CSV table of C-alpha atoms in Angstrom, one decimal:
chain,number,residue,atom,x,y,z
A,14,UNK,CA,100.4,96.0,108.8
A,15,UNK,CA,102.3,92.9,109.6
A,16,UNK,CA,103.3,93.0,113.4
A,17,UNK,CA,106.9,91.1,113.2
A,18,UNK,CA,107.1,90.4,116.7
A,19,UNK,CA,104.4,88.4,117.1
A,20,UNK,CA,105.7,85.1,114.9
A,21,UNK,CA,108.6,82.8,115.8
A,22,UNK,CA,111.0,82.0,112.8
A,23,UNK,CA,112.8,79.2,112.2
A,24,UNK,CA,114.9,81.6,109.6
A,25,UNK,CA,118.3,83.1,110.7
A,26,UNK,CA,118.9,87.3,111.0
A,27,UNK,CA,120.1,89.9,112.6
A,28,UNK,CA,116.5,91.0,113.5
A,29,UNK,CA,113.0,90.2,113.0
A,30,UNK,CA,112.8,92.3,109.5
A,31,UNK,CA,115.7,90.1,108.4
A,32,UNK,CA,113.9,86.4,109.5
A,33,UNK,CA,110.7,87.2,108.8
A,34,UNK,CA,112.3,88.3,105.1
A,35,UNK,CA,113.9,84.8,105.0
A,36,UNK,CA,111.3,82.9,106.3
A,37,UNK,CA,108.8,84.2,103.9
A,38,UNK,CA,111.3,85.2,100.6
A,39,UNK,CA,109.9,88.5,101.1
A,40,UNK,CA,111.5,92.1,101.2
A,41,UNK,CA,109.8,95.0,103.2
A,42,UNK,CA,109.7,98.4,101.4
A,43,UNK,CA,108.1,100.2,103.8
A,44,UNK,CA,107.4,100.7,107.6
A,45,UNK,CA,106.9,104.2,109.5
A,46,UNK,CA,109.3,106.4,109.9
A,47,UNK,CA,109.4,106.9,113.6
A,48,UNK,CA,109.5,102.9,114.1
A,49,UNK,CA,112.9,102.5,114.3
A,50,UNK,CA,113.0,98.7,116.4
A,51,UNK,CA,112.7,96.4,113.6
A,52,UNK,CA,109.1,95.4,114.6
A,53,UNK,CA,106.8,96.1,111.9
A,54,UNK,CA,106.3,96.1,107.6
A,55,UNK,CA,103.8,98.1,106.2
A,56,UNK,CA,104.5,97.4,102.5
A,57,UNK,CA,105.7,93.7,101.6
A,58,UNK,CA,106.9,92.3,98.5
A,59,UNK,CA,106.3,88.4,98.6
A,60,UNK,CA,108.8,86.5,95.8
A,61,UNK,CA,108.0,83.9,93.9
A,62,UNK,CA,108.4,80.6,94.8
A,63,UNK,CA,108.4,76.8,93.3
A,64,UNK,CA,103.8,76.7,94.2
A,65,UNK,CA,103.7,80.7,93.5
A,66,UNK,CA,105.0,81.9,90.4
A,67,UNK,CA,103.9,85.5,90.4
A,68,UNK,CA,105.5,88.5,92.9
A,69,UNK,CA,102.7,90.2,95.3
A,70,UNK,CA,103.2,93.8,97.0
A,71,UNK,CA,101.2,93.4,99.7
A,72,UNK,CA,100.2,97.2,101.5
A,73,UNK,CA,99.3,96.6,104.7
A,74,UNK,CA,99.3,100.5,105.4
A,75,UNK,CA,95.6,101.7,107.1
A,76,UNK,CA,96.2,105.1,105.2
A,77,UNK,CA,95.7,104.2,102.3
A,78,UNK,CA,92.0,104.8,101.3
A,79,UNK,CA,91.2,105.5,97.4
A,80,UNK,CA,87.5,107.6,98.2
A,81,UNK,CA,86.6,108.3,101.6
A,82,UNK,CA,82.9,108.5,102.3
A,83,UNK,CA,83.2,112.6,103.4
A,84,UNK,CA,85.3,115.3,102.5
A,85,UNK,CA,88.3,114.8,100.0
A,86,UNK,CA,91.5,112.9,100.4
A,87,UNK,CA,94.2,115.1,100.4
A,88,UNK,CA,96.8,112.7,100.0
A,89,UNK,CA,95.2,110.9,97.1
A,90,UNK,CA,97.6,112.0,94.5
A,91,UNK,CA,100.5,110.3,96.8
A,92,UNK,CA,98.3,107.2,97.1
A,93,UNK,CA,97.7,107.3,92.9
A,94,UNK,CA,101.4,107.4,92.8
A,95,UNK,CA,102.0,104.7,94.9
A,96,UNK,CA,99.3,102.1,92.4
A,97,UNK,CA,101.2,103.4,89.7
A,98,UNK,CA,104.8,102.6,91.0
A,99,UNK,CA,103.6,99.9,92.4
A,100,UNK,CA,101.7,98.4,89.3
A,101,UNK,CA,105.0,99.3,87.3
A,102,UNK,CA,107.5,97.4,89.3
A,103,UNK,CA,105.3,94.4,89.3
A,104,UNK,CA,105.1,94.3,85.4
A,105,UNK,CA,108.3,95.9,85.2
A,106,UNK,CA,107.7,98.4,83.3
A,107,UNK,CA,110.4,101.1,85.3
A,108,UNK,CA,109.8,104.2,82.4
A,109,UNK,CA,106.6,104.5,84.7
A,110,UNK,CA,107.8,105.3,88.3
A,111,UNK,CA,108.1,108.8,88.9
A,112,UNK,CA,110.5,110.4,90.8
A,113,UNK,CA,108.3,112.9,93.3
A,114,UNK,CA,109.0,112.1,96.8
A,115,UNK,CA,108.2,113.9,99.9
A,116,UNK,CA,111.2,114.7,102.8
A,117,UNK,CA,111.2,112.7,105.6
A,118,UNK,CA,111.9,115.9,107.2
A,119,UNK,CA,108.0,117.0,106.1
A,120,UNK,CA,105.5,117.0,109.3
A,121,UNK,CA,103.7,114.2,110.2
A,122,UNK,CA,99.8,113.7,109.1
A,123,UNK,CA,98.3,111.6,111.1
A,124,UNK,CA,94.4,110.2,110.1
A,125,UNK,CA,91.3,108.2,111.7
A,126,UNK,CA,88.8,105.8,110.1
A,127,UNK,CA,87.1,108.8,109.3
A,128,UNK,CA,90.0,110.4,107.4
């Protein structure tokens, strides 16, 4: 998680999303849903540029864990989806992104280290 606050910018915008997305010839694709101040990314896609040819999707999101050491994940079908969207885009291959997607009306989860 990339706390956008905490940098100065010498990029113009409206709001820290929009310099830090400047500054860095990034795009954020994802942030919390109840952050609504402009003051954090949670998923980052980093163009390239002229000493960086490739594109990066950076998840700085602390949900996402693949195998937890107890118990099952519950959401690991939503994180599979993710990796696969996510590995799509980037080799843009688009026939692969499905098309599930969860209400942002649906009920919080909230999880610890342990899960």
């Amino acid at each position: 998680m990339w706390d956008l606050n905490a940098y100065s910018y010498t990029a113009e915008g409206a709001n820290t999303v929009e310099k830090f997305e400047n500054e860095l010839n990034a795009v954020v694709l994802g942030q919390w849903g109840h952050v609504t101040d402009y003051a954090v990314a949670g998923i980052v896609e980093f163009a390239p540029v002229a000493s960086y040819e490739g594109r990066i999707i950076a998840n700085g999101m602390a949900a996402y864990e693949w195998a937890p050491r107890e118990g099952v994940n519950g959401s690991k079908g939503n994180i599979e989806k993710l990796t696969a969207n996510t590995l799509a885009y980037l080799t843009k291959t688009t026939d692969a992104i499905t098309e599930t997607e969860v209400s942002a009306d649906a009920p919080a989860e909230y999880f610890n280290l342990q899960g």
